[in-house]
Short mmCIF file of C-alpha atoms in Angstrom, two decimals:
data_model
loop_
_atom_site.label_atom_id
_atom_site.label_comp_id
_atom_site.label_asym_id
_atom_site.label_seq_id
_atom_site.Cartn_x
_atom_site.Cartn_y
_atom_site.Cartn_z
CA MET A 22 -0.10 0.05 0.30
CA LEU A 23 2.77 2.45 0.98
CA LEU A 24 4.41 1.62 -2.48
CA ALA A 25 1.12 1.84 -4.48
CA GLY A 26 0.70 5.71 -2.53
CA ALA A 27 4.04 6.61 -3.88
CA ALA A 28 3.54 5.75 -7.14
CA GLY A 29 0.32 7.45 -7.14
CA LEU A 30 1.94 10.40 -5.33
CA GLY A 31 4.88 10.69 -7.47
CA ALA A 32 2.37 9.79 -10.55
CA VAL A 33 0.97 13.30 -9.02
CA LEU A 34 4.15 15.20 -9.27
CA ALA A 35 5.24 13.81 -12.74
CA SER A 36 2.18 15.21 -13.88
CA GLY A 37 2.38 18.51 -11.96
CA SER A 38 5.55 19.33 -13.45
CA ALA A 39 4.48 18.26 -17.07
CA SER A 40 1.69 20.44 -16.68
CA TRP A 41 3.84 22.98 -15.60
CA ALA A 42 6.94 22.31 -18.09
CA GLN A 43 4.09 23.06 -20.98
CA ASP A 44 2.85 26.30 -18.76
CA ILE A 45 5.34 29.15 -20.15
CA THR A 46 3.68 31.86 -21.09
CA LEU A 47 5.14 34.73 -23.20
CA ARG A 48 3.56 38.28 -23.80
CA LEU A 49 4.28 40.32 -27.05
CA HIS A 50 3.05 44.21 -27.12
CA GLN A 51 3.41 46.25 -30.10
CA PHE A 52 2.07 49.32 -31.22
CA LEU A 53 -0.69 48.68 -34.31
CA PRO A 54 -4.58 47.65 -33.74
CA PRO A 55 -4.81 43.70 -34.54
CA GLN A 56 -6.01 43.88 -38.03
CA ALA A 57 -3.30 46.07 -39.50
CA ASN A 58 -1.12 43.99 -41.71
CA VAL A 59 1.77 43.41 -39.73
CA PRO A 60 -0.09 42.40 -36.58
CA GLN A 61 -2.78 40.49 -38.79
CA PHE A 62 -0.42 38.43 -41.70
CA VAL A 63 3.43 38.52 -39.76
CA ILE A 64 2.43 38.32 -36.31
CA ASP A 65 -0.54 36.37 -35.33
CA PRO A 66 1.36 33.29 -38.25
CA TRP A 67 4.78 33.89 -36.47
CA ILE A 68 3.02 33.32 -32.96
CA LYS A 69 1.05 30.17 -34.29
CA LYS A 70 4.07 28.63 -35.85
CA VAL A 71 6.30 28.80 -33.00
CA GLU A 72 3.34 27.48 -30.62
CA GLU A 73 3.05 24.43 -33.05
CA ALA A 74 6.71 24.05 -33.16
CA ALA A 75 7.50 24.30 -29.50
CA GLY A 76 4.90 21.26 -29.05
CA GLY A 77 2.13 22.86 -26.78
CA LYS A 78 4.81 23.96 -24.17
CA LEU A 79 4.38 27.30 -25.09
CA LYS A 80 1.52 30.11 -24.68
CA ILE A 81 2.78 33.59 -26.92
CA GLU A 82 0.20 36.37 -25.91
CA HIS A 83 0.04 39.42 -28.25
CA PHE A 84 -1.00 42.52 -27.08
CA PRO A 85 -1.56 45.18 -29.80
CA ALA A 86 -1.97 48.17 -29.83
CA MET A 87 -0.27 49.18 -26.53
CA GLN A 88 -2.81 47.33 -24.33
CA LEU A 89 -0.29 47.05 -21.80
CA GLY A 90 0.24 50.59 -20.70
CA GLY A 91 2.43 53.21 -22.33
CA LYS A 92 3.70 54.68 -26.02
CA PRO A 93 5.78 53.18 -28.78
CA PRO A 94 8.32 54.99 -27.69
CA GLU A 95 8.46 52.95 -24.53
CA LEU A 96 8.40 49.38 -26.47
CA ILE A 97 11.89 49.14 -26.71
CA ASP A 98 12.50 49.48 -22.78
CA GLN A 99 9.90 47.64 -22.31
CA VAL A 100 11.19 44.30 -23.31
CA ILE A 101 14.69 45.10 -21.84
CA ASP A 102 13.50 45.42 -18.69
CA GLY A 103 11.17 42.22 -18.74
CA ALA A 104 8.24 44.50 -18.49
CA VAL A 105 7.01 42.58 -21.54
CA ASP A 106 9.07 39.24 -22.67
CA ILE A 107 8.78 40.45 -26.58
CA ALA A 108 7.81 43.63 -28.47
CA TRP A 109 7.69 44.58 -31.74
CA THR A 110 8.84 48.09 -32.79
CA VAL A 111 10.01 50.96 -35.14
CA ASN A 112 13.47 51.72 -34.55
CA GLY A 113 12.75 55.24 -35.19
CA PHE A 114 10.25 55.67 -31.93
CA THR A 115 13.83 56.71 -30.44
CA PRO A 116 15.85 58.85 -33.01
CA GLY A 117 19.61 58.03 -31.60
CA ARG A 118 18.72 54.56 -30.04
CA PHE A 119 19.50 52.37 -32.76
CA PRO A 120 22.41 54.09 -34.68
CA ARG A 121 23.43 51.63 -37.13
CA PRO A 122 20.47 50.09 -38.58
CA GLU A 123 19.68 54.15 -39.27
CA VAL A 124 21.90 53.18 -42.52
CA PHE A 125 18.60 50.88 -44.13
CA GLU A 126 16.84 54.32 -43.65
CA LEU A 127 18.88 56.50 -46.00
CA PRO A 128 16.95 57.99 -48.60
CA PHE A 129 17.66 56.24 -52.22
CA MET A 130 19.63 53.20 -50.50
CA MET A 131 16.76 50.32 -50.58
CA THR A 132 15.96 48.58 -54.10
CA ASN A 133 12.76 46.74 -52.69
CA ALA A 134 11.46 45.30 -49.41
CA GLU A 135 12.83 41.55 -49.10
CA ALA A 136 16.04 41.82 -50.92
CA THR A 137 17.25 44.61 -48.35
CA SER A 138 15.31 42.81 -45.22
CA ARG A 139 18.09 40.44 -45.42
CA ALA A 140 20.35 42.82 -46.13
CA TYR A 141 19.46 44.28 -42.78
CA TRP A 142 19.57 40.95 -41.62
CA GLU A 143 22.94 40.15 -42.83
CA LEU A 144 24.40 43.15 -41.45
CA PHE A 145 22.90 42.85 -38.21
CA ASP A 146 24.01 39.63 -37.30
CA LYS A 147 27.31 40.95 -38.55
CA GLU A 148 27.80 44.99 -37.07
CA MET A 149 24.55 45.04 -34.67
CA LYS A 150 23.64 41.82 -33.16
CA ASP A 151 26.48 42.37 -29.74
CA THR A 152 26.57 46.38 -30.51
CA ASP A 153 23.14 48.16 -30.91
CA TYR A 154 21.49 44.73 -29.95
CA GLU A 155 23.61 43.77 -27.18
CA ASN A 156 21.33 43.41 -24.51
CA LEU A 157 18.23 42.08 -26.69
CA HIS A 158 17.47 38.72 -28.42
CA VAL A 159 16.37 39.57 -31.42
CA LEU A 160 14.17 37.02 -33.47
CA GLY A 161 13.68 39.07 -36.92
CA ALA A 162 14.77 42.95 -39.04
CA TRP A 163 12.89 44.01 -41.81
CA VAL A 164 11.99 47.35 -44.00
CA HIS A 165 8.22 48.16 -45.05
CA GLY A 166 7.77 48.99 -48.85
CA PRO A 167 8.76 52.33 -51.18
CA GLY A 168 8.01 55.15 -49.22
CA VAL A 169 5.83 57.51 -51.66
CA LEU A 170 5.25 61.58 -51.32
CA HIS A 171 2.06 61.60 -50.82
CA SER A 172 0.73 65.43 -51.30
CA ASN A 173 -1.86 68.55 -52.03
CA ARG A 174 0.51 69.57 -55.24
CA PRO A 175 2.28 68.01 -58.08
CA ILE A 176 5.42 66.54 -56.99
CA GLU A 177 6.93 66.72 -60.09
CA THR A 178 10.68 67.97 -59.79
CA MET A 179 12.63 68.78 -56.59
CA ASP A 180 11.14 72.50 -57.38
CA ASP A 181 8.65 71.54 -56.46
CA MET A 182 9.28 70.82 -53.07
CA ALA A 183 10.20 74.45 -52.11
CA ASN A 184 8.37 75.00 -48.78
CA VAL A 185 5.98 72.38 -48.69
CA LYS A 186 4.96 71.18 -44.75
CA PHE A 187 5.65 67.00 -45.02
CA ARG A 188 5.13 64.72 -41.92
CA THR A 189 8.53 62.84 -41.89
CA PRO A 190 8.72 59.25 -40.94
CA SER A 191 12.53 59.79 -39.60
CA ARG A 192 15.59 61.71 -38.88
CA MET A 193 17.27 59.99 -41.91
CA ILE A 194 14.03 61.68 -44.41
CA GLY A 195 13.68 65.07 -42.26
CA PHE A 196 17.52 65.68 -43.24
CA LEU A 197 16.58 65.05 -47.26
CA LEU A 198 13.72 66.75 -46.94
CA GLU A 199 15.58 70.50 -45.22
CA GLU A 200 18.08 69.07 -48.44
CA LEU A 201 15.43 69.65 -50.70
CA ASN A 202 13.87 73.40 -48.76
CA ALA A 203 10.76 71.42 -47.75
CA ALA A 204 9.59 71.11 -43.94
CA PRO A 205 9.81 68.53 -42.31
CA ILE A 206 7.85 67.84 -39.26
CA GLY A 207 7.60 64.60 -37.14
CA MET A 208 4.03 63.88 -35.84
CA PRO A 209 2.93 59.62 -35.07
CA ILE A 210 1.79 58.56 -37.86
CA THR A 211 -1.59 57.91 -36.96
CA ALA A 212 -2.25 62.07 -36.78
CA ILE A 213 -1.17 62.00 -40.39
CA PRO A 214 -5.08 62.46 -40.94
CA GLU A 215 -6.29 65.02 -38.75
CA ALA A 216 -3.10 67.40 -39.42
CA LEU A 217 -3.20 67.25 -44.13
CA SER A 218 -7.41 67.58 -42.73
CA LYS A 219 -6.94 70.87 -41.27
CA GLY A 220 -3.78 72.25 -42.72
CA VAL A 221 -1.18 71.14 -40.47
CA ILE A 222 0.97 69.48 -42.88
CA ASP A 223 0.60 69.68 -46.74
CA GLY A 224 1.81 65.54 -47.27
CA ALA A 225 2.99 62.89 -45.77
CA VAL A 226 6.35 60.99 -46.09
CA VAL A 227 5.09 56.85 -46.27
CA PRO A 228 4.33 53.41 -48.10
CA TRP A 229 1.17 52.98 -50.36
CA GLU A 230 0.17 49.98 -47.56
CA VAL A 231 -1.04 52.37 -45.10
CA THR A 232 -2.83 54.66 -47.07
CA THR A 233 -6.25 53.13 -46.81
CA ALA A 234 -6.52 52.81 -43.91
CA LEU A 235 -5.09 56.55 -42.85
CA LYS A 236 -7.78 57.57 -46.04
CA ILE A 237 -4.49 60.37 -47.52
CA PRO A 238 -5.83 59.14 -51.07
CA GLU A 239 -8.82 60.94 -49.92
CA LEU A 240 -6.90 63.94 -48.32
CA VAL A 241 -4.61 64.68 -50.71
CA LYS A 242 -4.91 63.43 -54.46
CA ASN A 243 -1.60 63.44 -55.64
CA HIS A 244 1.05 60.73 -55.32
CA THR A 245 5.12 61.02 -56.22
CA GLU A 246 6.26 57.36 -56.85
CA PHE A 247 10.30 57.46 -58.09
CA ALA A 248 12.06 54.56 -61.41
CA GLU A 249 11.59 51.27 -60.37
CA GLY A 250 14.38 49.87 -57.32
CA ASN A 251 14.31 53.23 -56.32
CA ALA A 252 12.80 54.11 -52.62
CA PHE A 253 12.32 57.26 -51.44
CA TYR A 254 13.07 55.99 -47.96
CA THR A 255 12.08 52.83 -45.90
CA VAL A 256 11.77 52.57 -41.67
CA THR A 257 13.43 49.67 -39.63
CA PHE A 258 11.73 47.53 -37.84
CA THR A 259 12.59 45.16 -34.69
CA LEU A 260 11.42 42.11 -33.08
CA ALA A 261 12.82 41.74 -30.23
CA MET A 262 12.70 39.28 -27.32
CA ASN A 263 14.47 40.16 -23.66
CA LYS A 264 17.50 38.57 -23.06
CA ALA A 265 17.26 37.25 -20.02
CA LYS A 266 13.45 35.56 -20.88
CA TYR A 267 14.93 33.85 -24.16
CA GLU A 268 18.22 32.54 -22.15
CA SER A 269 15.86 31.10 -19.30
CA LEU A 270 13.65 28.59 -22.06
CA PRO A 271 14.54 24.91 -22.65
CA ASP A 272 16.65 24.48 -25.06
CA ASP A 273 12.99 22.53 -27.13
CA VAL A 274 11.41 25.75 -26.93
CA LYS A 275 14.24 28.02 -27.94
CA LYS A 276 14.68 25.98 -31.01
CA ALA A 277 11.47 26.71 -31.91
CA ILE A 278 11.92 29.74 -31.48
CA ASP A 279 14.40 29.96 -33.61
CA ASP A 280 13.40 28.15 -36.46
CA ASN A 281 11.85 30.44 -37.15
CA SER A 282 12.64 33.61 -36.38
CA GLY A 283 15.83 35.26 -38.34
CA MET A 284 16.52 36.37 -42.11
CA GLU A 285 14.35 34.06 -43.83
CA PHE A 286 11.50 35.39 -41.26
CA SER A 287 12.49 38.54 -41.72
CA ALA A 288 12.96 38.99 -45.18
CA MET A 289 8.79 36.99 -45.63
CA ALA A 290 7.91 39.70 -42.85
CA GLY A 291 9.45 42.39 -45.42
CA ARG A 292 8.24 40.90 -48.21
CA ILE A 293 4.35 40.53 -46.67
CA GLN A 294 4.09 44.32 -46.19
CA ALA A 295 5.22 45.30 -48.88
CA SER A 296 2.30 43.12 -51.04
CA TYR A 297 -0.55 45.30 -49.59
CA ASP A 298 1.28 48.81 -51.43
CA ALA A 299 0.38 47.56 -54.82
CA PRO A 300 -3.85 47.45 -53.82
CA ALA A 301 -3.33 50.14 -51.42
CA ARG A 302 -2.11 51.74 -55.03
CA GLU A 303 -4.61 50.78 -57.02
CA LYS A 304 -7.87 52.48 -54.74
CA ALA A 305 -5.96 55.25 -55.47
CA ILE A 306 -6.00 55.03 -58.91
CA GLU A 307 -9.54 54.32 -58.78
CA MET A 308 -9.72 57.52 -57.41
CA GLY A 309 -9.25 59.29 -59.83
CA ASN A 310 -6.05 60.68 -57.80
CA ASN A 311 -2.79 61.96 -59.62
CA ILE A 312 0.06 59.09 -59.76
CA ILE A 313 3.34 60.98 -60.70
CA THR A 314 6.48 58.30 -61.67
CA ILE A 315 9.63 60.30 -61.27
CA SER A 316 12.20 59.34 -64.78
CA PRO A 317 15.11 57.88 -63.97
CA GLU A 318 16.67 60.70 -65.57
CA GLU A 319 14.76 62.90 -62.89
CA THR A 320 15.44 60.25 -60.01
CA GLN A 321 19.17 60.25 -60.05
CA LYS A 322 19.11 64.39 -59.97
CA TRP A 323 17.33 63.18 -56.52
CA ARG A 324 19.70 61.09 -55.49
CA GLU A 325 22.51 63.09 -56.26
CA ALA A 326 20.93 65.70 -53.93
CA ALA A 327 20.60 62.90 -51.33
CA GLN A 328 24.57 62.88 -50.91
CA PRO A 329 24.43 64.85 -48.19
CA VAL A 330 22.84 63.02 -45.90
CA TYR A 331 25.20 60.57 -46.64
CA ASP A 332 27.78 62.83 -45.52
CA ARG A 333 25.66 64.26 -42.62
CA TRP A 334 24.76 60.61 -41.88
CA ALA A 335 28.59 59.28 -42.31
CA ALA A 336 29.96 62.38 -39.42
CA ASP A 337 27.50 61.69 -37.77
CA MET A 338 27.98 57.80 -36.65
CA GLU A 339 32.06 59.02 -36.52
CA ALA A 340 31.48 60.96 -33.71
CA LYS A 341 30.19 58.76 -31.94
CA GLY A 342 33.00 56.13 -32.78
CA ILE A 343 31.57 53.90 -35.92
CA ASP A 344 32.59 53.74 -39.10
CA GLY A 345 29.52 55.04 -41.19
CA GLN A 346 31.20 55.22 -44.16
CA ALA A 347 32.10 51.21 -44.16
CA LEU A 348 28.59 50.32 -42.74
CA ILE A 349 26.89 52.85 -46.30
CA ASP A 350 29.11 50.24 -48.41
CA GLU A 351 28.11 47.05 -46.66
CA ALA A 352 24.44 47.83 -46.66
CA GLU A 353 24.69 49.39 -50.41
CA ALA A 354 26.65 45.81 -51.16
CA LEU A 355 23.91 43.83 -49.49
CA ILE A 356 21.43 44.66 -51.33
CA ALA A 357 22.82 44.85 -54.16
CA LYS A 358 23.62 40.79 -54.14
CA TYR A 359 20.11 39.79 -52.41
CA THR A 360 18.31 41.88 -55.35
CA GLU A 361 20.60 40.29 -58.09
CA GLU A 362 19.73 37.20 -56.34
CA GLN A 363 16.03 37.55 -56.41
CA LYS A 364 16.21 38.89 -59.86
CA ALA A 365 17.49 35.56 -60.65
CA GLN A 366 14.89 33.65 -58.84
CA SER A 367 12.09 35.51 -60.82
CA ASN A 368 13.40 34.69 -63.62
CA ASP A 369 14.06 31.03 -63.26
CA ALA A 370 10.95 31.15 -62.09
CA ALA A 371 9.82 32.34 -64.63
CA ASP A 372 11.14 29.95 -66.94
CA GLU A 373 9.84 27.33 -64.83
CA GLN A 374 6.28 28.44 -65.35
CA GLU A 375 6.68 28.68 -69.15
CA GLY A 376 8.17 25.31 -69.32
CA ALA A 377 4.61 23.98 -67.52
CA GLU A 378 2.61 25.61 -69.20
CA ALA A 379 4.03 24.70 -72.89
CA ALA A 380 4.36 20.70 -71.15
CA PRO A 381 1.18 18.45 -71.30
CA THR A 382 -0.78 18.07 -68.03
CA GLU A 383 -3.04 16.06 -66.70
CA GLU A 384 -5.94 17.40 -65.36
CA SER A 385 -6.24 14.99 -62.80
CA GLY A 386 -4.61 15.46 -59.07
CA MET A 387 -3.03 19.07 -60.30
CA SER A 388 -2.44 21.44 -57.81
CA GLU A 389 -0.46 24.67 -57.26
CA THR A 390 0.79 26.30 -54.64
CA PRO A 391 0.89 29.38 -54.26
CA SER A 392 3.75 31.42 -53.15
CA ASP A 393 3.66 33.92 -49.75
CA GLY A 394 3.32 36.77 -52.12
CA GLU A 395 -0.01 34.74 -53.57
CA ALA A 396 -1.42 33.24 -50.08
CA THR A 397 -1.62 36.53 -48.58
CA GLU A 398 -2.98 38.89 -51.34
CA ALA A 399 -5.47 35.99 -51.24
CA ALA A 400 -5.80 36.31 -47.23
CA GLN A 401 -7.33 39.58 -48.09
#
C-alpha cells in the first residue's frame, strides 16, 4: 500500500511537473491594432508557427495597440527591462538609440523590401547583434516597401518641394527634406489624417501600404513615386525578446523560436508588408488620383541631392566612434547582392512557369501552390 501510495504521489508530481513544463507564457506587445497588416499577417502567423513547433509547451499572448500601457517609444525599454517578453517596434521611435540600422533608412538606399530585409538581417548579425542590440535577443529585422510622397500639390521635380510641409517618418528623411527646401514635421503616423485635414501639413511620406487606412487618398490627390528600384526611404523594424527570458527557456522551446526567426522570417515579413502596397495604390487610382512617376534621369538628380544626407550621417556615426562609411558600403553591397539573387530566382521561376505551360498535363491531381505573396493577397 505504501508503495502504491508513493507511486500515486509520484504520478501526481510527474503530472504537475509536465503541466508546469507546458505552462510557459510569453507576452508580446506592439503598437498597431490587431487588424493592421503586420499584426494580422506577420505577427499572428509567426506566433502560431512557434507555438506549434513548441509542441504545446509555449503560449504567446499578443497585446496589440499598446494594451499593456505606455507609448510606442517605450516599447524597447519594456522588453529590455522585462516588463514584456517580446516587442515589435520601429527603431525610429527612439532616434539615435539604434544608430547602425539607420543605414538602411538613408534615402534611396533600399531597392525592395525583401532584398533589403535580407541585407538588414545579415548586417545585423555581423555588426549590430553585439553592439546596438546587445541587450536584446532579436527575432526579426526588416523594412517596409518603398516610401512615397503624398501631397496636396503635384511634386514632379525637386523645385516643387520648396516650402511644402511634409510629415517625416525618420530623422534621415527629415535631413533630406531640409536639403530639398521642404519643411519636415515629425508626428506619429496616426496623426496624419487630422494634420492633413487641418492644413498642419501639406503631405506625408509613407508607403502605399498604410494609405487606405489613413484615408490619405481622400485627403490629398497627388502621389509621387520614383523609377523602379529607387525608394525615397524605408523604415527599419525590430521584433525582439528579453534576453534573460530567452536564455531561461528550455532548449526545445528555444529551438521552436529560433527555427521560425532570423533571415527567412525577416525576408518574409518585408515581402508580406510590401505586398499590400499595390492594392492600396490601385485604390488611389480608382479614386482618380494623380500618380506621378519620376523618370530615371530625374530620379538620379534626387539621388545626387541626397548625398549630403549620407555625408551628414557618416559624420554623425564617426562622432559616435562608428565607421559610418563602411556601414554604407556594406549595406549597398548586401542590398545589391540580394536584389540580384531575387531577380535570378524570379527569372528561374518564370522559365519554369513557361515550361510548365508548354508541357502537356493531366487535369486530374494537378494543383498549384501559391507563393507567400499570393497567399497573402488571397488572405485579404
